[in-house]
CSV table of C-alpha atoms in Angstrom, one decimal:
chain,number,residue,atom,x,y,z
A,12,MET,CA,57.5,-54.3,136.4
A,13,ARG,CA,55.4,-53.6,133.2
A,14,ASP,CA,57.6,-50.6,132.3
A,15,LYS,CA,61.0,-52.7,133.0
A,16,ILE,CA,59.3,-55.5,130.5
A,17,LEU,CA,58.2,-53.2,127.9
A,18,ASN,CA,61.6,-51.1,127.9
A,19,LEU,CA,63.5,-54.5,127.3
A,20,LEU,CA,61.3,-55.0,124.7
A,21,ASP,CA,61.9,-51.7,123.0
A,22,GLN,CA,65.8,-52.5,123.0
A,23,LYS,CA,65.3,-56.0,121.6
A,24,GLY,CA,68.5,-57.5,123.0
A,25,GLU,CA,68.6,-61.2,122.5
A,26,LEU,CA,65.3,-61.7,120.7
A,27,PRO,CA,65.2,-63.8,117.9
A,28,PRO,CA,65.0,-61.7,114.6
A,29,PHE,CA,62.6,-62.8,112.2
A,30,PRO,CA,64.1,-66.0,110.3
A,31,LYS,CA,65.3,-64.5,107.1
A,32,VAL,CA,64.1,-67.2,104.7
A,33,LEU,CA,60.8,-66.5,105.8
A,34,LEU,CA,61.0,-62.8,105.4
A,35,ASP,CA,62.2,-63.6,101.6
A,36,LEU,CA,59.5,-65.9,101.0
A,37,GLN,CA,57.0,-63.6,102.4
A,38,GLU,CA,58.1,-60.7,100.4
A,39,LEU,CA,57.9,-63.1,97.2
A,40,ILE,CA,54.8,-64.6,97.9
A,41,ASN,CA,53.2,-61.2,98.0
A,42,ASP,CA,54.7,-60.3,94.6
A,43,PRO,CA,51.5,-60.9,92.2
A,44,ASP,CA,54.4,-61.3,89.3
A,45,CYS,CA,55.5,-64.6,92.0
A,46,ASP,CA,55.3,-68.1,90.3
A,47,VAL,CA,56.3,-71.8,91.2
A,48,ASP,CA,59.9,-71.5,90.2
A,49,ASP,CA,60.5,-68.4,91.8
A,50,VAL,CA,59.5,-69.9,95.1
A,51,ARG,CA,61.4,-73.2,94.3
A,52,ARG,CA,64.4,-71.2,93.7
A,53,LEU,CA,64.1,-69.5,96.9
A,54,ILE,CA,63.2,-72.5,99.0
A,55,GLN,CA,66.3,-74.6,97.7
A,56,ILE,CA,69.2,-72.3,98.7
A,57,ASP,CA,68.2,-74.1,102.3
A,58,MET,CA,68.9,-78.0,101.5
A,59,ALA,CA,67.6,-78.6,105.0
A,60,LEU,CA,64.5,-77.1,104.3
A,61,THR,CA,64.4,-78.4,101.0
A,62,GLY,CA,64.6,-81.9,102.0
A,63,LYS,CA,62.0,-81.6,105.2
A,64,LEU,CA,59.4,-79.6,102.8
A,65,ILE,CA,59.6,-82.8,100.6
A,66,THR,CA,59.4,-85.2,103.4
A,67,LEU,CA,56.1,-83.4,104.9
A,68,SER,CA,54.8,-82.7,101.8
A,69,ASN,CA,54.4,-86.8,101.2
A,70,SER,CA,53.3,-87.1,104.9
A,71,ALA,CA,49.8,-89.0,105.4
A,72,PHE,CA,48.6,-85.2,106.2
A,73,PHE,CA,49.6,-83.9,103.3
A,74,ARG,CA,49.7,-86.3,100.5
A,75,MET,CA,45.9,-87.8,101.1
A,76,GLY,CA,46.3,-90.9,98.8
A,77,ARG,CA,48.1,-89.0,95.7
A,78,GLU,CA,51.4,-90.0,94.4
A,79,LYS,CA,54.8,-89.4,96.2
A,80,THR,CA,56.3,-86.3,95.1
A,81,GLY,CA,59.8,-86.0,94.6
A,82,THR,CA,61.1,-82.1,93.9
A,83,VAL,CA,60.4,-79.1,95.6
A,84,GLU,CA,58.3,-77.7,92.5
A,85,GLU,CA,55.7,-80.8,93.0
A,86,ALA,CA,55.6,-80.1,96.7
A,87,ILE,CA,54.6,-76.5,95.4
A,88,ILE,CA,52.3,-77.4,93.1
A,89,ARG,CA,50.3,-79.8,95.2
A,90,LEU,CA,50.1,-77.7,98.3
A,91,GLY,CA,50.2,-74.1,96.6
A,92,VAL,CA,52.6,-71.5,97.7
A,93,ASN,CA,50.3,-70.4,100.9
A,94,GLN,CA,50.2,-73.8,102.2
A,95,VAL,CA,53.8,-74.2,101.8
A,96,LEU,CA,54.7,-71.0,103.6
A,97,ASP,CA,52.9,-72.3,106.5
A,98,LEU,CA,55.2,-75.3,106.6
A,99,CYS,CA,58.2,-73.3,106.2
A,100,TYR,CA,56.9,-71.4,109.2
A,101,CYS,CA,56.7,-75.1,111.1
A,102,LEU,CA,59.9,-75.8,110.2
A,103,GLU,CA,62.2,-72.7,110.8
A,104,ILE,CA,60.2,-70.8,113.5
A,105,PRO,CA,60.5,-72.8,116.6
A,106,LYS,CA,64.3,-73.6,116.0
A,107,SER,CA,64.7,-69.7,116.3
A,108,PHE,CA,64.0,-69.6,119.9
A,109,LYS,CA,66.6,-70.8,122.7
A,110,LYS,CA,65.6,-73.9,124.7
A,111,ILE,CA,63.8,-73.2,127.6
A,112,LYS,CA,64.5,-75.1,131.0
A,113,SER,CA,61.5,-73.6,132.8
A,114,PHE,CA,58.6,-75.7,130.6
A,115,ASP,CA,58.4,-78.4,128.2
A,116,GLN,CA,59.1,-76.4,124.9
A,117,THR,CA,59.0,-79.6,122.8
A,118,GLN,CA,55.0,-79.4,124.2
A,119,PHE,CA,54.4,-76.0,123.6
A,120,TRP,CA,55.5,-76.2,120.1
A,121,GLN,CA,53.1,-79.4,119.7
A,122,HIS,CA,50.3,-77.5,121.1
A,123,SER,CA,51.3,-74.2,118.9
A,124,LEU,CA,51.1,-76.6,116.0
A,125,ALA,CA,48.0,-78.2,116.9
A,126,SER,CA,46.4,-74.5,117.2
A,127,GLY,CA,47.8,-73.6,113.9
A,128,TYR,CA,46.1,-76.5,112.1
A,129,LEU,CA,43.1,-76.0,113.4
A,130,SER,CA,43.2,-72.1,113.1
A,131,ARG,CA,43.6,-72.9,109.4
A,132,MET,CA,40.7,-75.6,109.0
A,133,PHE,CA,38.3,-73.4,111.1
A,134,SER,CA,39.1,-70.0,108.9
A,135,GLU,CA,38.8,-72.1,105.5
A,136,LYS,CA,35.5,-73.5,106.5
A,137,LEU,CA,34.2,-70.1,108.4
A,138,VAL,CA,35.3,-66.9,106.9
A,139,ASP,CA,35.5,-65.8,103.0
A,140,ASP,CA,38.3,-63.4,103.2
A,141,GLN,CA,41.4,-65.3,102.1
A,142,ASN,CA,43.9,-62.5,103.8
A,143,ILE,CA,42.2,-64.2,106.8
A,144,VAL,CA,42.8,-67.7,105.8
A,145,ASN,CA,46.2,-66.9,105.1
A,146,ALA,CA,47.0,-65.5,108.0
A,147,SER,CA,45.3,-67.9,110.2
A,148,PHE,CA,48.1,-70.8,110.3
A,149,MET,CA,51.1,-68.6,111.7
A,150,SER,CA,48.3,-66.3,114.3
A,151,GLY,CA,47.4,-69.5,115.6
A,152,MET,CA,50.6,-70.8,115.7
A,153,MET,CA,52.3,-67.9,117.5
A,154,HIS,CA,49.1,-67.3,119.8
A,155,ASP,CA,51.4,-67.9,122.9
A,156,VAL,CA,54.4,-66.6,122.0
A,157,GLY,CA,54.4,-63.9,124.9
A,158,ILE,CA,55.6,-66.7,127.3
A,159,LEU,CA,58.6,-67.1,125.2
A,160,VAL,CA,59.2,-63.6,125.5
A,161,PHE,CA,58.7,-63.3,128.9
A,162,ASN,CA,61.2,-66.1,129.4
A,163,TYR,CA,63.9,-63.9,127.1
A,164,LEU,CA,63.3,-60.9,128.8
A,165,ILE,CA,62.8,-61.7,132.6
A,166,PRO,CA,64.1,-65.6,132.8
A,167,LYS,CA,64.7,-65.7,136.2
A,168,GLU,CA,61.4,-63.5,137.4
A,169,TYR,CA,59.0,-65.6,135.0
A,170,ASN,CA,60.3,-68.6,136.4
A,171,ASN,CA,59.9,-68.0,140.0
A,172,PHE,CA,56.3,-66.8,138.7
A,173,LEU,CA,55.2,-70.5,137.8
A,174,ILE,CA,57.0,-71.5,141.0
A,175,ALA,CA,55.8,-69.2,143.7
A,176,LYS,CA,52.0,-69.4,142.1
A,177,ASP,CA,51.8,-72.7,142.0
A,178,ILE,CA,50.5,-72.3,138.2
A,179,SER,CA,49.2,-76.1,137.7
A,180,ASN,CA,47.2,-75.9,141.1
A,181,SER,CA,45.3,-72.5,140.8
A,182,ASP,CA,42.0,-71.5,140.2
A,183,GLN,CA,43.1,-68.2,138.2
A,184,PRO,CA,43.6,-68.0,134.2
A,185,VAL,CA,47.3,-68.1,133.8
A,186,GLU,CA,47.0,-64.7,132.0
A,187,THR,CA,45.4,-62.9,135.2
A,188,LEU,CA,48.2,-64.0,137.3
A,189,GLU,CA,50.4,-62.8,134.7
A,190,LYS,CA,49.1,-59.4,134.9
A,191,ALA,CA,48.5,-59.2,138.2
A,192,THR,CA,52.5,-60.1,138.9
A,193,PHE,CA,53.7,-58.2,135.9
A,194,GLY,CA,51.6,-55.5,134.7
A,195,VAL,CA,50.9,-57.5,131.5
A,196,ASP,CA,50.0,-60.4,130.2
A,197,HIS,CA,51.4,-63.0,127.8
A,198,GLN,CA,48.7,-62.2,125.0
A,199,GLU,CA,49.7,-58.5,125.3
A,200,LEU,CA,53.4,-59.3,125.2
A,201,GLY,CA,53.0,-61.5,122.2
A,202,ALA,CA,51.1,-58.9,120.2
A,203,MET,CA,53.7,-56.3,121.1
A,204,PHE,CA,56.6,-58.4,120.0
A,205,LEU,CA,54.9,-60.1,116.5
A,206,GLU,CA,54.1,-56.1,115.7
A,207,LYS,CA,56.9,-54.5,116.4
A,208,HIS,CA,60.1,-56.7,116.7
A,209,TRP,CA,59.0,-59.1,113.8
A,210,GLU,CA,57.0,-56.6,112.1
A,211,LEU,CA,54.2,-58.9,111.4
A,212,PRO,CA,50.7,-58.3,109.5
A,213,LYS,CA,48.2,-56.8,111.7
A,214,ILE,CA,45.4,-58.6,110.9
A,215,LEU,CA,47.8,-62.1,111.8
A,216,VAL,CA,48.8,-59.8,115.3
A,217,GLY,CA,45.1,-59.6,115.9
A,218,GLY,CA,44.0,-63.0,115.7
A,219,ALA,CA,46.3,-64.1,118.7
A,220,THR,CA,46.0,-60.9,120.9
A,221,ASP,CA,42.8,-62.0,122.7
A,222,HIS,CA,43.1,-66.1,122.0
A,223,HIS,CA,41.0,-66.9,125.8
A,224,LYS,CA,37.7,-65.3,124.4
A,225,ASP,CA,35.9,-67.5,121.7
A,226,TYR,CA,32.5,-66.0,122.7
A,227,ILE,CA,30.9,-63.8,119.9
A,228,SER,CA,29.0,-60.7,121.3
A,229,SER,CA,27.9,-59.7,117.8
A,230,GLY,CA,28.8,-59.4,114.0
A,231,SER,CA,30.7,-62.5,112.3
A,232,ILE,CA,33.1,-64.8,113.6
A,233,ASN,CA,36.8,-63.1,112.9
A,234,LEU,CA,40.4,-64.6,113.5
A,235,SER,CA,40.4,-63.9,117.6
A,236,HIS,CA,37.6,-66.0,117.7
A,237,ILE,CA,39.2,-68.7,115.6
A,238,VAL,CA,42.5,-69.0,117.1
A,239,SER,CA,40.6,-69.2,120.5
A,240,ALA,CA,38.7,-71.4,119.8
A,241,SER,CA,41.2,-73.8,118.1
A,242,ASN,CA,43.7,-73.2,121.4
A,243,LYS,CA,40.4,-74.6,123.6
A,244,LEU,CA,40.1,-77.2,121.1
A,245,ALA,CA,43.6,-78.4,121.6
A,246,ASN,CA,43.7,-78.2,125.5
A,247,GLU,CA,40.4,-80.1,125.2
A,248,ASN,CA,42.1,-83.1,123.1
A,249,ASN,CA,45.1,-83.6,125.1
A,250,ILE,CA,47.3,-81.5,122.8
A,251,SER,CA,47.6,-79.1,126.0
A,252,HIS,CA,50.0,-75.9,126.8
A,253,PRO,CA,52.6,-77.0,129.3
A,254,ILE,CA,51.8,-74.2,131.3
A,255,MET,CA,47.8,-74.6,132.3
A,256,SER,CA,46.3,-73.7,135.5
A,257,GLN,CA,43.2,-75.4,136.9
A,258,HIS,CA,41.0,-72.9,135.0
A,259,LYS,CA,39.3,-74.8,132.5
A,260,GLU,CA,38.4,-73.0,129.3
A,261,GLU,CA,35.9,-74.8,127.0
A,262,LEU,CA,35.2,-74.4,123.5
A,263,SER,CA,32.1,-72.1,123.9
A,264,GLU,CA,28.3,-73.1,122.4
A,265,ASP,CA,28.3,-69.7,121.3
A,266,PHE,CA,30.7,-70.2,118.9
A,267,ILE,CA,30.2,-74.0,117.7
A,268,THR,CA,26.1,-72.6,116.8
A,269,LYS,CA,27.5,-69.4,115.0
A,270,ALA,CA,29.8,-71.8,113.1
A,271,ASN,CA,27.7,-74.2,112.6
A,272,LEU,CA,29.9,-76.9,113.0
A,273,SER,CA,28.7,-80.6,113.9
A,274,SER,CA,30.4,-83.1,116.6
A,275,ASN,CA,31.6,-85.4,113.4
A,276,GLU,CA,32.7,-82.0,111.8
A,277,ILE,CA,35.2,-80.9,115.2
A,278,GLU,CA,36.2,-85.0,115.5
A,279,GLY,CA,37.4,-84.7,112.2
A,280,PHE,CA,39.3,-81.7,112.4
A,281,ILE,CA,41.2,-83.2,115.7
A,282,GLU,CA,42.0,-86.2,114.1
A,283,LYS,CA,43.3,-84.6,111.3
A,284,THR,CA,45.7,-82.5,113.6
A,285,LYS,CA,47.2,-85.4,115.0
A,286,ILE,CA,48.1,-86.8,112.0
A,287,GLY,CA,49.5,-83.6,111.1
A,288,LEU,CA,51.5,-83.2,114.6
A,289,LEU,CA,52.8,-87.4,113.6
A,290,ALA,CA,54.1,-86.3,110.3
A,291,PHE,CA,56.6,-83.5,112.1
A,292,ASP,CA,56.9,-85.7,115.3
A,293,SER,CA,58.5,-88.3,112.9
A,294,MET,CA,60.7,-86.3,111.0
A,295,ASN,CA,62.2,-84.7,113.5
A,296,ASN,CA,63.2,-88.2,115.2
A,297,THR,CA,64.7,-89.0,111.9
């Protein structure tokens, strides 16, 4: 089955392409001569994206007591181009994937966004490398994309797997059951999709590759540790993934110790994440 899945991945088929507006925005932001006006002009080509970006910049999560913004330019100046890119990821990527009947896709993206928010907050506090900080949101947000890829490549087989294995009552990790059934799990499949099909930077892909291990055996905290911790913290705080077994993964004491995080700091991250999710929910329900 592994060979079949990887062959289907190579053929691409109906897999969604990386949204063009995001590709253009990434290239623009990576240009050292890029300025706020360049970013504004690109975003304003898409009026729906423009309106949503302004709405989000005025939400409690991003506004933080400041006056409301009325233009894209003001939003970019307030948030910075990298956070604007993160917001555009949030707005464009979920709608790139077709609706899936085998699990709650709204819950899937809520968990994904929460993991992205937390990854960004952790990275800003814990690492000095700005490249890691810039990649952290997207890496956290896309850590479970392999599950969507499974549903594109082998929808019937993956749906049958969810039913036959009775995932919600199993004491085995989902990725272990996937590996035993298909020869590949959603971590590996997602990483291959992000790297080969969407051609995203290796630093971003690497962060999403091993998101179930936050134990730090040696060295410093890296993006994989951060994404793993963010995934677990979201699950622990009722922002859980729709596909979960009885196998519980808690935020490791090793990570908390190495990160020198207080319980108040962690609670603050969670509260800010929930406020961010409310901003997106309210916008999508209007």
